[in-house]
Coordinates of C-alpha atoms in Angstrom, one line a residue:
Chain A
M64 CA 10.8 23.1 25.6
L65 CA 11.3 23.7 21.9
E66 CA 14.7 22.0 21.9
Q67 CA 13.2 18.9 23.5
Q68 CA 10.5 18.7 20.9
L69 CA 13.1 19.1 18.2
V70 CA 15.0 16.0 19.6
N71 CA 11.7 14.0 19.6
A72 CA 11.0 15.1 16.1
L73 CA 14.3 14.3 14.7
T74 CA 14.1 10.7 16.4
L75 CA 10.6 10.1 14.8
G76 CA 11.5 11.8 11.5
S77 CA 14.6 9.7 11.1
V78 CA 12.7 6.5 11.5
Y79 CA 9.9 7.6 9.2
A80 CA 12.6 8.4 6.7
L81 CA 14.4 5.0 7.1
F82 CA 10.7 3.4 6.6
S83 CA 9.8 5.5 3.7
L84 CA 13.2 4.8 2.0
G85 CA 12.3 1.2 1.5
F86 CA 8.9 1.9 0.3
T87 CA 10.0 4.4 -2.3
L88 CA 12.9 2.3 -3.4
V89 CA 10.5 -0.5 -4.3
F90 CA 8.4 2.0 -6.2
G91 CA 11.3 3.4 -7.9
V92 CA 12.7 0.1 -9.1
L93 CA 9.8 -2.1 -9.3
E94 CA 7.1 0.4 -10.0
V95 CA 5.0 -1.3 -7.5
I96 CA 3.2 0.3 -4.4
N97 CA 4.0 -2.4 -1.8
L98 CA 1.3 -2.0 0.8
S99 CA 2.9 -5.0 2.8
H100 CA 5.7 -2.7 3.8
G101 CA 3.9 -1.9 7.1
A102 CA 3.8 -5.6 7.9
M103 CA 7.7 -5.7 7.3
F104 CA 7.9 -3.1 9.9
M105 CA 5.8 -5.1 12.3
A106 CA 7.5 -8.4 11.5
G107 CA 11.0 -6.8 12.2
S108 CA 9.9 -5.6 15.6
F109 CA 8.6 -9.0 16.5
A110 CA 11.5 -10.9 15.3
A111 CA 13.8 -8.7 17.4
L112 CA 11.4 -9.0 20.3
T113 CA 11.6 -12.8 20.1
V114 CA 15.2 -13.1 19.7
V115 CA 15.9 -10.8 22.5
T116 CA 13.4 -12.3 25.1
R117 CA 13.3 -16.0 24.1
L118 CA 17.1 -16.4 23.2
K119 CA 18.3 -13.7 25.6
A120 CA 20.4 -12.4 22.8
P121 CA 21.9 -8.8 22.8
L122 CA 20.0 -6.0 21.2
A123 CA 22.5 -5.9 18.3
V124 CA 21.7 -9.5 17.4
G125 CA 18.0 -8.4 17.5
I126 CA 18.6 -5.8 14.9
L127 CA 20.1 -8.4 12.6
A128 CA 17.2 -10.7 13.3
A129 CA 14.8 -7.9 12.3
M130 CA 16.8 -7.3 9.1
L131 CA 16.8 -11.0 8.2
V132 CA 13.3 -11.9 9.1
S133 CA 11.7 -8.9 7.3
G134 CA 14.0 -9.1 4.4
L135 CA 13.2 -12.8 3.8
L136 CA 9.5 -12.1 4.2
G137 CA 9.7 -9.2 1.5
L138 CA 11.8 -11.6 -0.7
A139 CA 9.1 -14.3 -0.3
I140 CA 6.4 -11.8 -1.2
D141 CA 8.2 -10.8 -4.3
A142 CA 9.1 -14.4 -5.4
L143 CA 5.7 -15.6 -4.8
I144 CA 3.3 -12.9 -5.8
L145 CA 4.9 -9.9 -7.4
K146 CA 7.1 -11.8 -9.8
R147 CA 4.1 -13.6 -11.3
L148 CA 2.3 -10.3 -11.6
R149 CA 5.4 -8.6 -13.3
A150 CA 5.3 -11.7 -15.8
R151 CA 1.7 -10.9 -16.5
H152 CA 2.2 -7.0 -16.9
A153 CA -0.6 -6.6 -14.4
P154 CA -1.8 -3.1 -14.0
H155 CA -0.7 -0.9 -11.0
L156 CA -3.7 -1.8 -8.8
I157 CA -3.2 -5.4 -8.9
P158 CA 0.0 -5.7 -7.0
M159 CA -1.4 -3.0 -4.5
I160 CA -4.3 -5.4 -3.8
A161 CA -2.1 -8.6 -3.7
T162 CA 0.2 -6.8 -1.1
I163 CA -2.9 -5.8 1.0
G164 CA -3.7 -9.6 1.1
A165 CA -0.2 -10.4 2.2
T166 CA -0.5 -7.8 4.9
T167 CA -3.7 -9.3 6.2
V168 CA -2.0 -12.8 6.2
L169 CA 0.9 -11.5 8.2
T170 CA -1.0 -9.5 10.7
S171 CA -3.4 -12.3 11.4
A172 CA -0.4 -14.7 11.8
A173 CA 1.2 -12.3 14.3
Q174 CA -2.1 -12.0 16.2
G175 CA -2.2 -15.8 16.3
L176 CA 1.5 -16.3 17.4
F177 CA 1.9 -13.3 19.7
G178 CA -1.6 -12.5 20.8
V179 CA -3.1 -9.1 20.3
E180 CA -1.9 -7.3 23.5
V181 CA 1.1 -4.9 23.5
Q182 CA 4.5 -6.6 24.2
R183 CA 7.4 -4.7 25.6
F184 CA 11.1 -5.2 25.5
P185 CA 12.7 -6.1 29.0
D186 CA 13.7 -2.7 30.6
E187 CA 17.2 -4.0 31.6
L188 CA 17.9 -4.4 27.7
L189 CA 17.3 -0.8 26.9
P190 CA 20.1 1.7 27.3
T191 CA 19.1 4.0 30.3
R192 CA 21.8 6.7 30.0
E193 CA 20.8 10.3 29.4
F194 CA 22.9 13.1 28.0
I195 CA 22.2 16.6 29.0
F196 CA 23.0 19.4 26.8
G197 CA 21.9 22.6 28.5
S198 CA 18.1 22.2 29.1
V199 CA 17.8 19.2 26.6
H200 CA 17.7 15.6 27.8
V201 CA 18.7 13.1 25.2
R202 CA 18.1 9.5 25.9
A203 CA 21.0 7.2 24.7
L204 CA 18.3 5.3 23.1
E205 CA 17.2 8.2 20.9
L206 CA 20.8 8.8 19.9
A207 CA 21.2 5.2 19.0
I208 CA 17.9 5.3 16.9
V209 CA 18.9 8.5 14.9
G210 CA 22.3 6.9 14.5
I211 CA 21.2 3.7 13.2
A212 CA 18.7 5.2 10.9
F213 CA 21.2 7.7 9.3
L214 CA 23.8 4.9 9.2
L215 CA 21.6 2.5 7.1
M216 CA 20.3 5.4 5.0
T217 CA 23.9 6.6 4.2
T218 CA 24.9 3.1 3.4
L219 CA 21.9 2.7 0.9
F220 CA 22.9 6.0 -0.7
L221 CA 26.7 5.1 -1.1
V222 CA 25.5 1.7 -2.5
L223 CA 23.2 3.2 -4.9
R224 CA 25.8 5.9 -6.1
H225 CA 29.1 4.0 -6.1
T226 CA 28.7 0.4 -6.6
R227 CA 28.0 -1.7 -9.8
Q228 CA 24.8 -3.0 -8.4
G229 CA 23.7 0.5 -7.4
R230 CA 24.3 1.7 -11.0
A231 CA 22.4 -1.2 -12.3
L232 CA 19.6 -0.4 -9.9
R233 CA 19.3 3.1 -11.2
A234 CA 19.4 2.0 -14.7
I235 CA 16.5 -0.3 -14.0
A236 CA 14.6 2.5 -12.4
E237 CA 15.0 4.5 -15.7
S238 CA 14.1 1.4 -17.9
P239 CA 13.9 -2.0 -17.0
K240 CA 13.9 -3.1 -20.6
A241 CA 17.1 -1.2 -21.6
A242 CA 18.7 -2.4 -18.4
A243 CA 18.0 -6.1 -19.4
L244 CA 19.4 -5.4 -23.0
L245 CA 22.6 -4.3 -21.2
G246 CA 23.0 -7.5 -19.7
I247 CA 21.8 -6.5 -16.1
N248 CA 20.2 -9.3 -14.2
V249 CA 16.9 -7.4 -13.8
E250 CA 15.0 -10.2 -12.1
G251 CA 17.8 -10.9 -9.5
L252 CA 18.1 -7.1 -8.7
F253 CA 14.2 -7.0 -8.3
L254 CA 14.5 -9.6 -5.6
A255 CA 17.4 -7.8 -4.1
T256 CA 15.5 -4.7 -3.9
S257 CA 12.5 -6.3 -2.2
F258 CA 14.8 -7.9 0.1
T259 CA 16.7 -4.7 1.1
A260 CA 13.5 -2.6 1.3
A261 CA 11.8 -4.9 3.5
A262 CA 14.9 -5.2 5.8
L263 CA 15.1 -1.4 6.2
G264 CA 11.4 -1.5 6.9
G265 CA 12.1 -4.3 9.6
V266 CA 14.8 -2.2 11.3
A267 CA 12.5 0.9 11.3
G268 CA 9.8 -1.2 13.1
L269 CA 12.4 -2.3 15.7
L270 CA 13.5 1.2 16.3
I271 CA 10.0 2.5 16.7
G272 CA 9.2 -0.5 19.0
L273 CA 12.2 0.5 21.2
N274 CA 11.5 4.2 21.1
F275 CA 7.9 3.7 22.5
N276 CA 8.6 0.3 24.0
S277 CA 5.5 -1.2 22.5
V278 CA 5.2 -4.0 19.9
T279 CA 1.8 -5.0 18.6
P280 CA 0.4 -6.9 15.4
L281 CA -1.3 -3.8 14.2
M282 CA 1.5 -1.3 14.6
G283 CA 2.2 -1.6 10.7
Q284 CA -0.9 0.1 9.9
P285 CA -0.4 3.7 11.0
I286 CA 3.2 3.7 9.7
L287 CA 2.2 2.6 6.5
H288 CA -0.2 5.4 6.1
K289 CA 2.6 7.8 7.2
G290 CA 5.0 6.1 4.8
I291 CA 2.6 6.7 2.0
A292 CA 2.3 10.5 3.1
V293 CA 6.0 10.7 3.1
V294 CA 6.5 9.2 -0.1
I295 CA 3.9 11.4 -1.9
L296 CA 5.4 14.5 -0.1
G297 CA 9.0 13.7 -1.4
G298 CA 7.8 12.4 -4.7
M299 CA 7.2 8.6 -5.5
G300 CA 10.3 6.7 -6.1
D301 CA 12.5 9.6 -5.2
I302 CA 15.2 8.5 -2.6
R303 CA 16.3 11.9 -1.3
G304 CA 12.7 13.0 -1.3
A305 CA 11.8 10.1 1.1
L306 CA 14.6 11.4 3.5
F307 CA 13.4 15.0 3.5
G308 CA 9.7 14.0 3.5
G309 CA 10.3 11.6 6.5
L310 CA 12.1 14.3 8.6
F311 CA 9.4 16.9 7.4
L312 CA 6.6 14.7 8.6
G313 CA 8.4 13.9 11.9
F314 CA 8.7 17.6 12.7
A315 CA 5.2 18.6 11.4
E316 CA 3.7 15.8 13.6
V317 CA 5.7 16.5 16.9
L318 CA 5.3 20.3 16.6
S319 CA 1.7 20.3 15.8
K320 CA 1.0 17.7 18.6
A321 CA 2.9 20.0 21.0
Y322 CA 1.5 23.4 19.9
L323 CA -1.7 22.9 18.2
S324 CA -3.5 19.9 19.6
S325 CA -2.4 16.6 21.2
Q326 CA -5.0 14.7 19.3
M327 CA -4.8 16.3 15.9
G328 CA -1.3 15.5 15.2
D329 CA -2.2 12.8 12.7
A330 CA -4.8 14.9 11.1
V331 CA -2.4 17.7 10.4
A332 CA -0.1 15.1 8.7
F333 CA -2.7 13.6 6.4
G334 CA -4.5 17.1 5.8
L335 CA -1.2 18.3 4.6
L336 CA -0.7 15.2 2.5
F337 CA -4.2 15.7 1.0
L338 CA -3.4 19.3 0.1
I339 CA -0.2 18.4 -1.4
L340 CA -1.7 15.8 -3.6
L341 CA -4.2 18.3 -4.8
V342 CA -1.7 20.9 -5.6
R343 CA 1.5 19.0 -6.6
P344 CA 0.6 15.3 -7.3
A345 CA 4.3 14.8 -8.3
G346 CA 5.4 15.6 -4.6
L347 CA 7.1 18.7 -3.1
F348 CA 10.4 17.8 -4.6
G349 CA 8.9 16.0 -7.6
R350 CA 10.1 18.5 -10.2
V351 CA 13.3 19.5 -8.6
L352 CA 15.0 16.2 -8.2
E353 CA 14.1 14.1 -11.3
R354 CA 16.2 11.1 -10.7
K355 CA 14.1 8.2 -9.6
A356 CA 16.4 6.1 -7.5
Chain B
M298 CA -42.1 -21.7 12.4
E299 CA -40.3 -22.0 15.7
A300 CA -37.2 -23.3 14.0
F301 CA -37.3 -20.2 11.6
A302 CA -37.6 -18.0 14.6
D303 CA -34.6 -19.5 16.3
F304 CA -32.6 -19.2 13.0
W305 CA -33.7 -15.6 12.6
A306 CA -32.8 -14.7 16.1
T307 CA -29.3 -16.2 15.7
Y308 CA -28.5 -15.1 12.2
S309 CA -30.4 -11.9 11.5
T310 CA -27.5 -9.6 12.4
L311 CA -25.4 -11.8 10.0
I312 CA -28.0 -11.5 7.2
F313 CA -28.3 -7.7 7.7
T314 CA -24.5 -7.4 7.4
V315 CA -24.5 -9.5 4.1
G316 CA -27.0 -7.0 2.7
I317 CA -25.2 -4.0 3.9
H318 CA -21.9 -5.3 2.6
A319 CA -23.5 -6.1 -0.7
L320 CA -24.6 -2.4 -1.0
L321 CA -21.0 -1.3 -0.2
A322 CA -19.6 -3.6 -2.8
L323 CA -21.9 -2.3 -5.3
S324 CA -21.0 1.4 -4.4
L325 CA -17.4 0.5 -5.2
W326 CA -18.3 -1.4 -8.2
L327 CA -19.9 1.9 -9.4
T328 CA -16.6 3.9 -8.9
L329 CA -14.5 1.3 -10.3
S330 CA -16.7 1.0 -13.3
C331 CA -15.5 4.5 -14.3
G332 CA -11.8 3.3 -13.7
L333 CA -11.5 5.2 -10.4
L334 CA -9.9 3.2 -7.6
S335 CA -11.3 5.0 -4.5
L336 CA -10.4 4.0 -1.0
A337 CA -12.8 6.7 0.3
N338 CA -16.1 4.6 0.3
A339 CA -15.5 3.5 3.9
A340 CA -15.3 7.1 4.8
F341 CA -18.5 7.9 2.9
M342 CA -20.1 5.1 4.7
G343 CA -19.0 6.5 8.0
I344 CA -20.2 9.9 7.0
G345 CA -23.6 8.5 6.1
A346 CA -23.7 6.5 9.3
Y347 CA -22.9 9.5 11.7
T348 CA -25.2 11.9 9.8
A349 CA -28.1 9.5 10.1
A350 CA -27.4 8.3 13.7
L351 CA -27.1 12.1 14.7
L352 CA -30.4 13.1 13.1
T353 CA -32.2 10.2 14.7
L354 CA -30.8 10.8 18.1
H355 CA -30.9 14.5 18.3
L356 CA -33.5 15.7 16.0
H357 CA -35.8 12.6 15.9
W358 CA -36.2 12.7 12.1
P359 CA -38.6 10.1 10.6
F360 CA -36.5 7.0 9.3
P361 CA -37.1 7.6 5.4
M362 CA -35.8 11.1 5.9
V363 CA -32.8 10.0 8.0
L364 CA -31.9 7.6 5.2
A365 CA -32.2 10.2 2.5
A366 CA -29.9 12.6 4.6
G367 CA -27.4 9.6 5.2
A368 CA -27.1 9.3 1.3
L369 CA -27.0 12.8 0.6
A370 CA -24.4 14.1 3.3
P371 CA -21.5 11.9 1.9
A372 CA -22.7 12.8 -1.7
A373 CA -22.2 16.5 -0.9
V374 CA -18.7 15.8 0.5
A375 CA -17.9 13.8 -2.6
L376 CA -18.8 16.5 -4.9
V377 CA -16.7 19.0 -3.0
I378 CA -13.6 16.9 -2.7
G379 CA -14.2 15.1 -6.1
A380 CA -13.7 18.1 -8.2
P381 CA -9.9 18.6 -7.2
T382 CA -9.2 14.9 -6.3
L383 CA -10.4 13.3 -9.5
R384 CA -7.8 15.1 -11.6
L385 CA -5.4 12.6 -10.1
S386 CA -5.3 9.1 -11.6
G387 CA -4.3 5.5 -10.8
V388 CA -2.2 5.1 -7.7
Y389 CA -2.3 8.8 -6.9
L390 CA -6.1 8.9 -6.6
A391 CA -5.9 5.7 -4.4
M392 CA -3.5 7.6 -2.2
A393 CA -5.5 10.9 -2.1
T394 CA -8.7 8.9 -1.2
L395 CA -6.9 7.1 1.5
A396 CA -5.7 10.3 3.0
F397 CA -9.2 11.8 2.9
G398 CA -10.4 8.5 4.7
E399 CA -7.7 9.1 7.3
V400 CA -8.6 12.8 7.9
T401 CA -12.2 11.9 8.1
R402 CA -11.6 9.1 10.6
I403 CA -9.3 11.4 12.8
L404 CA -11.8 14.2 12.7
V405 CA -14.7 11.8 13.8
L406 CA -12.3 10.3 16.5
N407 CA -11.7 13.9 17.9
L408 CA -14.9 15.8 17.5
E409 CA -17.3 16.3 20.4
I410 CA -20.4 15.7 18.6
T411 CA -19.4 12.4 17.1
G412 CA -18.7 11.1 20.5
G413 CA -14.9 10.6 20.0
P414 CA -13.5 7.1 20.2
E415 CA -16.5 5.8 22.2
G416 CA -18.7 6.6 19.3
L417 CA -22.3 7.0 19.3
N418 CA -24.4 4.5 21.5
G419 CA -28.1 3.7 21.9
I420 CA -29.1 4.4 18.2
P421 CA -32.5 2.9 17.9
L422 CA -32.7 -0.3 15.8
L423 CA -35.0 0.9 13.0
T424 CA -33.5 -1.1 10.1
T425 CA -35.5 -4.1 9.3
W426 CA -34.7 -6.8 6.8
W427 CA -37.1 -5.4 4.1
H428 CA -35.5 -2.0 4.2
I429 CA -32.2 -3.5 3.3
L430 CA -33.8 -5.9 0.7
L431 CA -35.7 -3.1 -0.9
I432 CA -32.8 -0.7 -1.0
L433 CA -30.4 -3.4 -2.3
A434 CA -32.9 -4.4 -5.0
A435 CA -33.6 -0.7 -6.0
A436 CA -29.8 -0.1 -6.1
G437 CA -29.3 -3.3 -8.3
Y438 CA -32.1 -2.4 -10.7
A439 CA -30.8 1.3 -10.9
L440 CA -27.3 0.1 -11.6
A441 CA -28.4 -2.4 -14.1
R442 CA -30.3 0.4 -15.9
L443 CA -27.4 2.7 -15.5
R444 CA -25.0 0.3 -17.2
R445 CA -27.1 0.1 -20.4
S446 CA -27.6 3.9 -20.3
R447 CA -25.5 6.5 -22.2
M448 CA -23.8 7.2 -18.8
G449 CA -22.9 3.8 -18.0
R450 CA -21.3 3.4 -21.5
A451 CA -19.4 6.6 -20.9
F452 CA -18.2 5.2 -17.7
E453 CA -16.9 1.9 -19.5
A454 CA -15.3 4.2 -22.1
I455 CA -13.5 6.2 -19.6
R456 CA -12.3 3.1 -17.8
E457 CA -11.0 1.4 -21.0
D458 CA -9.2 4.6 -22.5
E459 CA -9.7 8.0 -21.0
V460 CA -8.0 9.8 -23.9
A461 CA -10.2 8.0 -26.6
A462 CA -13.3 8.7 -24.5
R463 CA -12.3 12.5 -24.3
M464 CA -11.9 12.4 -28.0
M465 CA -15.3 11.0 -28.6
G466 CA -16.7 14.0 -26.9
I467 CA -17.4 12.4 -23.4
D468 CA -17.2 14.9 -20.6
V469 CA -14.7 12.9 -18.7
E470 CA -14.4 15.1 -15.5
G471 CA -18.2 15.3 -15.2
H472 CA -18.7 11.5 -15.5
K473 CA -15.9 10.7 -13.0
L474 CA -17.5 13.1 -10.6
A475 CA -20.9 11.5 -11.2
A476 CA -19.4 8.0 -10.6
F477 CA -17.5 9.1 -7.4
T478 CA -20.8 10.9 -6.0
L479 CA -23.2 8.2 -6.8
G480 CA -20.7 5.7 -5.1
A481 CA -20.8 7.9 -2.1
V482 CA -24.7 7.9 -2.2
L483 CA -24.7 4.2 -1.9
A484 CA -22.0 3.9 0.6
G485 CA -23.8 6.5 2.7
L486 CA -27.1 4.5 2.5
A487 CA -25.2 1.5 3.6
G488 CA -23.8 3.4 6.5
A489 CA -27.3 4.9 7.6
L490 CA -28.7 1.4 7.6
N491 CA -25.8 -0.1 9.5
A492 CA -26.0 2.6 12.1
H493 CA -29.6 1.7 12.7
S494 CA -29.1 -2.0 12.8
T495 CA -26.1 -2.3 15.2
F496 CA -27.1 -0.1 18.1
F497 CA -23.8 1.7 18.3
I498 CA -21.2 3.0 15.7
S499 CA -17.5 4.0 16.4
P500 CA -14.7 5.5 14.1
R501 CA -13.0 2.1 14.0
E502 CA -15.7 0.7 11.7
Y503 CA -14.9 3.2 8.8
G504 CA -11.1 3.1 8.6
F505 CA -8.6 1.8 6.2
E506 CA -9.3 -1.9 6.9
N507 CA -12.9 -1.4 5.9
A508 CA -12.0 0.4 2.7
V509 CA -9.8 -2.7 1.9
D510 CA -12.5 -5.1 2.9
I511 CA -14.9 -3.5 0.5
L512 CA -12.3 -3.5 -2.1
T513 CA -11.6 -7.3 -1.4
M514 CA -15.3 -8.1 -1.8
T515 CA -15.7 -6.4 -5.1
I516 CA -12.5 -7.7 -6.6
L517 CA -13.2 -11.3 -5.3
G518 CA -16.6 -11.2 -6.9
G519 CA -15.4 -9.7 -10.0
I520 CA -16.5 -6.4 -11.6
S521 CA -17.7 -7.6 -15.1
S522 CA -21.2 -7.8 -13.8
L523 CA -23.3 -6.7 -10.8
I524 CA -23.6 -10.3 -9.5
G525 CA -20.0 -10.3 -8.8
P526 CA -19.7 -7.7 -5.9
V527 CA -22.9 -9.1 -4.3
L528 CA -21.4 -12.6 -4.5
G529 CA -18.1 -11.3 -3.2
A530 CA -19.8 -9.6 -0.2
T531 CA -21.8 -12.7 0.7
I532 CA -18.9 -14.9 0.6
L533 CA -16.6 -12.8 2.7
T534 CA -19.2 -12.0 5.2
L535 CA -20.3 -15.5 5.8
L536 CA -16.7 -17.1 5.7
P537 CA -15.4 -15.8 8.9
E538 CA -18.3 -17.3 10.6
L539 CA -17.7 -20.7 9.0
L540 CA -14.1 -20.5 9.9
R541 CA -14.6 -19.6 13.6
F542 CA -12.4 -22.7 14.6
L543 CA -9.3 -21.0 13.2
H544 CA -9.7 -18.1 15.8
A545 CA -7.0 -15.4 15.3
Y546 CA -6.1 -16.9 12.1
R547 CA -9.5 -16.4 10.6
L548 CA -8.5 -13.1 8.8
A549 CA -5.5 -14.9 7.3
V550 CA -8.0 -16.8 5.1
N551 CA -9.3 -13.4 3.7
G552 CA -5.8 -12.5 2.9
L553 CA -5.0 -15.7 1.1
I554 CA -8.2 -15.4 -0.9
L555 CA -7.3 -11.9 -2.1
I556 CA -3.9 -13.0 -3.2
A557 CA -5.2 -16.3 -4.7
V558 CA -7.8 -14.3 -6.8
V559 CA -5.4 -11.6 -7.9
L560 CA -2.9 -14.4 -9.0
F561 CA -5.2 -17.1 -10.5
L562 CA -8.6 -15.4 -11.2
P563 CA -7.8 -12.0 -12.3
T564 CA -11.4 -11.2 -13.4
G565 CA -13.0 -12.5 -10.1
L566 CA -15.2 -15.3 -9.2
W567 CA -18.1 -14.3 -11.4
D568 CA -16.9 -13.5 -14.9
S569 CA -19.8 -13.5 -17.2
R570 CA -17.7 -14.1 -20.3
R571 CA -16.0 -17.0 -18.8
L572 CA -19.3 -18.5 -17.6
R573 CA -20.8 -18.1 -20.9
Q574 CA -17.8 -19.9 -22.4
L575 CA -18.2 -22.8 -19.9
V576 CA -21.8 -23.1 -20.4
G577 CA -21.2 -23.1 -24.2
A578 CA -18.5 -25.8 -23.9
W579 CA -20.8 -27.8 -21.6
R580 CA -23.6 -27.6 -24.4
T581 CA -21.5 -28.6 -27.1
R582 CA -20.1 -31.6 -25.4
R583 CA -23.6 -32.7 -24.4
E584 CA -24.9 -32.3 -27.9
G585 CA -21.9 -33.8 -29.4
K586 CA -22.7 -37.0 -27.6
P587 CA -25.3 -39.0 -29.7

């Protein structure tokens, strides 16, 4: 029983981590709390669902569609809204409010386009195989979710660590001004960051949509709150913190649902977040890992 | 007279809602006037609404006492959570208050006494138009007096520059707690009035979306004066009614307004300084003509 819960927790936790990674990346580089990240999650899920059901495309194409649609939406929000606010040096709260507005627009658009009812992926598309390890049943779908999440996260880590663009991004995270003086195309990388973060959010949305086989216009809201919890848990702007925080929240949520109360799982997560904020506003790993991105 | 009766029968709920939203926007204005971005006001409204409704339903308290309890219960909560929370600033405070709001919503959703997800039904309709008008007017008057008082100026000093305010000998923590708690009083009152004008309440009405709605109203109107939040609340409450023909896309308009205000009118619709300049420019132009 415990092993089974751990599998569920790992699945959920890896998607939380993937979602929060984009969220924290934007905060680390752009110093913006982009509250439209939940809408990217929702948009990715709907993009994949549309491609898969309307165009009868395979699931792999759905993943690409999720990344592309969410990424472009994130790019548009950056180019149309955040860029102007950056130019004005608007205080922190202003982009938060603007991205809340963008979320409302996108959620409302999704409700208009797809209706408010829960939509499902066609069953024949989902992998149905199950692997049995001793007493633990692992669905192929769960393996794929964990695999895709970790693949994308590892790619991001490698890009940030070893490529020219990654180093430039880390320089921007330290100081955009100094980075610009060094000849780094700061605006271009801001846009690229927004695209990447939103694309990761979109894939996370698709993965959750597949895991629970449910896609709705409002699905971005709860995950956004959890993303905020994870990012605070791991330290705002801290990439490794987001990974650990995401996994931690996944385990905390699943285990408290299983062993404490089925309803209170979310309350545990947010109660924990609330406590952490009071004790360590910089996050659990805030002091230990100081690098921002 | 009959025309008025018809009008009232159709639109009284809407007018009540305008008043209650205006009160909520003022409650957030108060917290923002001290530089605190709180997303807890929707939760405070919920605590007020549930406290008031439970007192009416189970203990049959008289309405004025119910209203007072609806205002005081969230204030007590604000005092308790405020002391540790308000050490945080900026985005961290926003996140902490958001987390508090979520914890409150989930608790209300799961407790026995609050009726769980179905909420509370059959709350007597005790709120009348003059209750709302009276409380709104009293709140407006109190806030106008507060602005010009020592406390109001301290709030403003803290909002502009916390360190400088502290150097001038202002008790920053105390004033922040006061702004947070007084904001909770107004939000709780709004909740108590709302519970007794809508017949039923449920946890869905006091979540993140509502916190955002309150924020939108206040920011749209502008926080440079008390007229701003009331104006913002009125516009955003009436607008969805005027936009019924847009159906599901109705809310998108709210979002677009929020974006447009942030991009093009950073000080909100009602900016007293800008208005004075406009009036001044208009006068000079008129006087300039022979």
